[in-house]
mmCIF file of C-alpha atoms in Angstrom:
data_model
loop_
_atom_site.group_PDB
_atom_site.id
_atom_site.type_symbol
_atom_site.label_atom_id
_atom_site.label_comp_id
_atom_site.label_asym_id
_atom_site.label_seq_id
_atom_site.Cartn_x
_atom_site.Cartn_y
_atom_site.Cartn_z
ATOM 1 C CA UNK A 153 -4.918 -17.155 10.861
ATOM 2 C CA UNK A 154 -6.036 -13.656 10.038
ATOM 3 C CA UNK A 155 -8.112 -12.793 6.993
ATOM 4 C CA UNK A 156 -9.461 -9.551 5.585
ATOM 5 C CA UNK A 157 -12.630 -9.256 3.552
ATOM 6 C CA UNK A 158 -13.836 -6.387 1.404
ATOM 7 C CA UNK A 159 -17.114 -6.002 -0.405
ATOM 8 C CA UNK A 160 -18.523 -5.383 -2.830
ATOM 9 C CA UNK A 161 -15.723 -6.263 -5.229
ATOM 10 C CA UNK A 162 -17.140 -4.149 -8.026
ATOM 11 C CA UNK A 163 -19.831 -1.526 -8.235
ATOM 12 C CA UNK A 164 -21.096 1.053 -10.693
ATOM 13 C CA UNK A 165 -22.886 4.013 -9.199
ATOM 14 C CA UNK A 166 -24.456 7.175 -10.661
ATOM 15 C CA UNK A 167 -23.174 10.599 -9.681
ATOM 16 C CA UNK A 168 -24.944 11.845 -6.581
ATOM 17 C CA UNK A 169 -25.760 8.405 -5.221
ATOM 18 C CA UNK A 170 -24.576 7.177 -1.796
ATOM 19 C CA UNK A 171 -21.728 4.753 -1.201
ATOM 20 C CA UNK A 172 -20.934 2.150 1.397
ATOM 21 C CA UNK A 173 -17.879 -0.093 1.232
ATOM 22 C CA UNK A 174 -17.286 -2.553 4.012
ATOM 23 C CA UNK A 175 -14.150 -4.182 5.343
ATOM 24 C CA UNK A 176 -13.855 -6.788 8.078
ATOM 25 C CA UNK A 177 -10.867 -8.523 9.612
ATOM 26 C CA UNK A 178 -10.991 -11.957 11.235
ATOM 27 C CA UNK A 179 -8.590 -13.722 13.534
ATOM 28 C CA UNK A 180 -7.205 -10.718 15.375
ATOM 29 C CA UNK A 181 -8.356 -8.063 17.795
ATOM 30 C CA UNK A 182 -7.867 -4.308 17.993
ATOM 31 C CA UNK A 183 -6.164 -3.991 14.614
ATOM 32 C CA UNK A 184 -5.135 -0.730 13.009
ATOM 33 C CA UNK A 185 -7.329 -0.281 9.937
ATOM 34 C CA UNK A 186 -6.750 1.754 6.793
ATOM 35 C CA UNK A 187 -8.603 2.863 3.660
ATOM 36 C CA UNK A 188 -6.548 3.665 0.564
ATOM 37 C CA UNK A 189 -7.684 4.736 -2.899
ATOM 38 C CA UNK A 190 -5.873 4.072 -6.129
ATOM 39 C CA UNK A 191 -6.958 6.045 -9.179
ATOM 40 C CA UNK A 192 -6.267 4.541 -12.598
ATOM 41 C CA UNK A 193 -2.523 4.494 -13.257
ATOM 42 C CA UNK A 194 -1.793 6.229 -9.959
ATOM 43 C CA UNK A 195 -0.305 5.329 -6.620
ATOM 44 C CA UNK A 196 -2.011 4.537 -3.332
ATOM 45 C CA UNK A 197 -3.546 7.485 -1.536
ATOM 46 C CA UNK A 198 -4.208 7.095 2.187
ATOM 47 C CA UNK A 199 -7.762 8.223 2.940
ATOM 48 C CA UNK A 200 -8.478 7.204 6.542
ATOM 49 C CA UNK A 201 -6.952 5.184 9.334
ATOM 50 C CA UNK A 202 -8.257 3.981 12.662
ATOM 51 C CA UNK A 203 -6.495 2.796 15.801
ATOM 52 C CA UNK A 204 -9.689 1.803 17.641
ATOM 53 C CA UNK A 205 -13.481 1.796 17.685
ATOM 54 C CA UNK A 206 -14.804 5.246 16.873
ATOM 55 C CA UNK A 207 -11.294 6.643 16.330
ATOM 56 C CA UNK A 208 -10.913 7.822 12.745
ATOM 57 C CA UNK A 209 -8.208 10.022 11.273
ATOM 58 C CA UNK A 210 -8.788 11.633 7.906
ATOM 59 C CA UNK A 211 -5.874 12.248 5.625
ATOM 60 C CA UNK A 212 -7.481 13.948 2.662
ATOM 61 C CA UNK A 213 -10.428 16.350 2.775
ATOM 62 C CA UNK A 214 -13.138 15.081 0.464
ATOM 63 C CA UNK A 215 -16.735 13.974 0.376
ATOM 64 C CA UNK A 216 -15.893 10.571 1.814
ATOM 65 C CA UNK A 217 -16.176 9.493 5.436
ATOM 66 C CA UNK A 218 -15.184 6.433 7.424
ATOM 67 C CA UNK A 219 -16.585 4.734 10.480
ATOM 68 C CA UNK A 220 -15.531 1.914 12.750
ATOM 69 C CA UNK A 221 -18.640 0.667 14.517
ATOM 70 C CA UNK A 222 -17.005 -2.545 15.707
ATOM 71 C CA UNK A 223 -13.450 -3.552 16.519
ATOM 72 C CA UNK A 224 -12.835 -5.389 13.266
ATOM 73 C CA UNK A 225 -15.186 -3.524 10.931
ATOM 74 C CA UNK A 226 -14.265 -0.481 8.874
ATOM 75 C CA UNK A 227 -16.746 1.250 6.580
ATOM 76 C CA UNK A 228 -16.139 3.833 3.871
ATOM 77 C CA UNK A 229 -19.120 5.987 2.959
ATOM 78 C CA UNK A 230 -20.275 8.882 0.871
ATOM 79 C CA UNK A 231 -23.592 10.669 0.823
ATOM 80 C CA UNK A 232 -23.209 11.900 -2.757
ATOM 81 C CA UNK A 233 -20.653 10.432 -5.131
ATOM 82 C CA UNK A 234 -18.633 12.541 -7.551
ATOM 83 C CA UNK A 235 -17.077 11.394 -10.817
ATOM 84 C CA UNK A 236 -13.674 11.890 -9.213
ATOM 85 C CA UNK A 237 -14.513 9.253 -6.587
ATOM 86 C CA UNK A 238 -14.014 6.511 -9.161
ATOM 87 C CA UNK A 239 -11.103 4.258 -8.325
ATOM 88 C CA UNK A 240 -9.866 1.134 -6.648
ATOM 89 C CA UNK A 241 -10.478 1.201 -2.901
ATOM 90 C CA UNK A 242 -8.290 -0.911 -0.688
ATOM 91 C CA UNK A 243 -8.748 -1.756 2.953
ATOM 92 C CA UNK A 244 -5.729 -2.837 4.975
ATOM 93 C CA UNK A 245 -4.895 -3.833 8.533
ATOM 94 C CA UNK A 246 -1.889 -4.322 10.781
ATOM 95 C CA UNK A 247 -1.518 -5.508 14.365
ATOM 96 C CA UNK A 248 -1.911 -2.937 17.124
ATOM 97 C CA UNK A 249 1.512 -3.428 18.627
ATOM 98 C CA UNK A 250 4.557 -1.366 19.324
ATOM 99 C CA UNK A 251 6.824 -2.591 16.609
ATOM 100 C CA UNK A 252 8.787 -1.277 13.723
ATOM 101 C CA UNK A 253 7.256 -3.798 11.398
ATOM 102 C CA UNK A 254 4.062 -1.913 10.472
ATOM 103 C CA UNK A 255 3.485 -4.501 7.745
ATOM 104 C CA UNK A 256 0.100 -4.022 6.113
ATOM 105 C CA UNK A 257 -2.154 -6.792 4.841
ATOM 106 C CA UNK A 258 -4.498 -5.615 2.121
ATOM 107 C CA UNK A 259 -7.919 -6.795 1.092
ATOM 108 C CA UNK A 260 -8.770 -7.718 -2.483
ATOM 109 C CA UNK A 261 -10.121 -4.243 -3.184
ATOM 110 C CA UNK A 262 -13.382 -2.691 -4.355
ATOM 111 C CA UNK A 263 -13.497 -1.162 -7.807
ATOM 112 C CA UNK A 264 -15.880 1.795 -7.957
ATOM 113 C CA UNK A 265 -17.005 3.396 -11.204
ATOM 114 C CA UNK A 266 -19.058 6.559 -10.920
ATOM 115 C CA UNK A 267 -21.012 7.442 -14.068
ATOM 116 C CA UNK B 251 6.087 17.754 3.013
ATOM 117 C CA UNK B 252 7.211 14.144 2.707
ATOM 118 C CA UNK B 253 7.743 13.042 -0.855
ATOM 119 C CA UNK B 254 8.391 9.585 -2.282
ATOM 120 C CA UNK B 255 9.504 9.111 -5.872
ATOM 121 C CA UNK B 256 9.641 5.937 -7.910
ATOM 122 C CA UNK B 257 10.325 5.655 -11.609
ATOM 123 C CA UNK B 258 7.019 6.385 -13.264
ATOM 124 C CA UNK B 259 8.133 4.835 -16.536
ATOM 125 C CA UNK B 260 7.670 1.103 -16.860
ATOM 126 C CA UNK B 261 10.792 -1.017 -16.699
ATOM 127 C CA UNK B 262 11.068 -3.598 -19.459
ATOM 128 C CA UNK B 263 13.740 -6.270 -19.170
ATOM 129 C CA UNK B 264 14.584 -9.641 -20.625
ATOM 130 C CA UNK B 265 14.031 -12.843 -18.692
ATOM 131 C CA UNK B 266 17.105 -13.863 -16.718
ATOM 132 C CA UNK B 267 18.397 -10.319 -16.295
ATOM 133 C CA UNK B 268 18.470 -8.372 -13.034
ATOM 134 C CA UNK B 269 15.751 -5.787 -12.537
ATOM 135 C CA UNK B 270 16.631 -2.743 -10.432
ATOM 136 C CA UNK B 271 13.925 -0.410 -9.163
ATOM 137 C CA UNK B 272 14.573 2.879 -7.376
ATOM 138 C CA UNK B 273 12.791 4.581 -4.492
ATOM 139 C CA UNK B 274 13.838 8.095 -3.476
ATOM 140 C CA UNK B 275 12.378 10.084 -0.603
ATOM 141 C CA UNK B 276 12.734 13.662 0.604
ATOM 142 C CA UNK B 277 11.853 15.836 3.590
ATOM 143 C CA UNK B 278 11.974 13.113 6.218
ATOM 144 C CA UNK B 279 14.225 10.465 7.695
ATOM 145 C CA UNK B 280 12.481 7.096 7.838
ATOM 146 C CA UNK B 281 13.795 4.397 10.104
ATOM 147 C CA UNK B 282 12.226 1.640 7.989
ATOM 148 C CA UNK B 283 11.350 0.987 4.406
ATOM 149 C CA UNK B 284 9.020 -1.623 2.952
ATOM 150 C CA UNK B 285 8.546 -2.975 -0.558
ATOM 151 C CA UNK B 286 5.267 -4.400 -1.841
ATOM 152 C CA UNK B 287 4.204 -6.127 -5.036
ATOM 153 C CA UNK B 288 0.867 -5.340 -6.693
ATOM 154 C CA UNK B 289 -0.662 -7.342 -9.505
ATOM 155 C CA UNK B 290 -3.377 -5.769 -11.700
ATOM 156 C CA UNK B 291 -6.722 -5.629 -9.921
ATOM 157 C CA UNK B 292 -5.290 -6.954 -6.667
ATOM 158 C CA UNK B 293 -4.182 -5.485 -3.368
ATOM 159 C CA UNK B 294 -0.459 -4.993 -2.676
ATOM 160 C CA UNK B 295 1.422 -7.842 -1.021
ATOM 161 C CA UNK B 296 4.303 -7.265 1.387
ATOM 162 C CA UNK B 297 7.723 -8.448 0.178
ATOM 163 C CA UNK B 298 10.544 -7.076 2.309
ATOM 164 C CA UNK B 299 11.278 -4.693 5.150
ATOM 165 C CA UNK B 300 14.653 -3.077 5.769
ATOM 166 C CA UNK B 301 15.731 -1.003 8.773
ATOM 167 C CA UNK B 302 17.952 2.061 8.679
ATOM 168 C CA UNK B 303 20.802 0.198 10.338
ATOM 169 C CA UNK B 304 20.649 -2.549 7.690
ATOM 170 C CA UNK B 305 22.416 -1.653 4.486
ATOM 171 C CA UNK B 306 21.137 -4.680 2.624
ATOM 172 C CA UNK B 307 18.424 -7.329 2.982
ATOM 173 C CA UNK B 308 17.942 -10.469 0.891
ATOM 174 C CA UNK B 309 15.103 -12.898 0.375
ATOM 175 C CA UNK B 310 15.561 -15.558 -2.272
ATOM 176 C CA UNK B 311 16.023 -13.664 -5.585
ATOM 177 C CA UNK B 312 15.170 -10.311 -4.013
ATOM 178 C CA UNK B 313 17.649 -7.817 -2.601
ATOM 179 C CA UNK B 314 16.925 -4.438 -1.060
ATOM 180 C CA UNK B 315 19.397 -1.722 -0.105
ATOM 181 C CA UNK B 316 18.750 1.310 2.070
ATOM 182 C CA UNK B 317 21.058 4.326 1.838
ATOM 183 C CA UNK B 318 19.973 6.902 4.413
ATOM 184 C CA UNK B 319 22.592 9.370 3.176
ATOM 185 C CA UNK B 320 21.324 9.315 -0.386
ATOM 186 C CA UNK B 321 17.737 8.907 0.877
ATOM 187 C CA UNK B 322 17.297 6.047 -1.509
ATOM 188 C CA UNK B 323 16.375 2.378 -1.617
ATOM 189 C CA UNK B 324 17.142 0.021 -4.474
ATOM 190 C CA UNK B 325 15.105 -3.118 -5.089
ATOM 191 C CA UNK B 326 16.750 -5.856 -7.154
ATOM 192 C CA UNK B 327 15.247 -8.989 -8.641
ATOM 193 C CA UNK B 328 17.934 -11.335 -9.932
ATOM 194 C CA UNK B 329 17.335 -13.967 -12.599
ATOM 195 C CA UNK B 330 14.033 -12.289 -13.388
ATOM 196 C CA UNK B 331 11.095 -14.312 -14.683
ATOM 197 C CA UNK B 332 7.906 -13.316 -16.542
ATOM 198 C CA UNK B 333 6.032 -14.121 -13.306
ATOM 199 C CA UNK B 334 7.873 -11.216 -11.667
ATOM 200 C CA UNK B 335 5.945 -8.801 -13.902
ATOM 201 C CA UNK B 336 3.957 -6.528 -11.601
ATOM 202 C CA UNK B 337 3.997 -3.077 -10.056
ATOM 203 C CA UNK B 338 6.368 -2.626 -7.128
ATOM 204 C CA UNK B 339 5.667 -0.068 -4.417
ATOM 205 C CA UNK B 340 7.976 1.322 -1.764
ATOM 206 C CA UNK B 341 6.929 2.796 1.590
ATOM 207 C CA UNK B 342 9.508 4.541 3.803
ATOM 208 C CA UNK B 343 8.197 5.248 7.313
ATOM 209 C CA UNK B 344 8.914 5.649 11.001
ATOM 210 C CA UNK B 345 7.656 3.377 13.791
ATOM 211 C CA UNK B 346 4.002 3.949 14.542
ATOM 212 C CA UNK B 347 3.660 6.172 11.527
ATOM 213 C CA UNK B 348 1.233 5.918 8.683
ATOM 214 C CA UNK B 349 2.340 3.977 5.652
ATOM 215 C CA UNK B 350 2.593 6.305 2.669
ATOM 216 C CA UNK B 351 3.462 4.679 -0.650
ATOM 217 C CA UNK B 352 5.323 5.771 -3.716
ATOM 218 C CA UNK B 353 3.381 5.674 -6.966
ATOM 219 C CA UNK B 354 5.013 2.395 -7.931
ATOM 220 C CA UNK B 355 7.090 1.175 -10.853
ATOM 221 C CA UNK B 356 5.649 -1.290 -13.328
ATOM 222 C CA UNK B 357 8.035 -4.090 -14.213
ATOM 223 C CA UNK B 358 7.595 -6.172 -17.344
ATOM 224 C CA UNK B 359 9.812 -9.231 -17.844
ATOM 225 C CA UNK B 360 9.786 -10.550 -21.397
ATOM 226 C CA UNK B 361 10.536 -14.206 -22.159
#
């Protein structure tokens, strides 16, 4: 069966520090991968998605970046965090298939607090 | 641009009653619509998917409708229980498209 892992689960970072959140999927190959952010009391905002290694689409201009160095690994990074980067970051995946289902499976999330 | 609206106010109902949540969308014509449940501090979990040619879909105590004329989906939970308390998110989309979510409606079921 497929599983998705995100880490770290929680982190507190000072403004201006770098960020690296990691997401890996097991039990499948060539998945579509997504990064969402959820600010406190707000909805899910799509940040990045990837349909393959090295293929990243950015949805929202910001100081965040994403990379996909391996088929089942998706990394969210920042060189210098802002206060506004605080939030709940969710990684998600779905099978790379031509289907109307598009059902996403989410990780447990990473809660980032920037001070 | 595409816009998805869900009731931003929390819905409070009594146990045993039917909860009805609304999802409205504008500026596009999705062929599919999904509903997810999100508990505090957790990732969303998929509940139901309905296609544009399906007017209604049921799964146990859950029922979803999809009115492409009104550009609206209704999500019903019958015989609600305190364990149904959560935030419910809708995501209308087209095949191969990115999943964009509404802001969610928080449901609170009181015993």
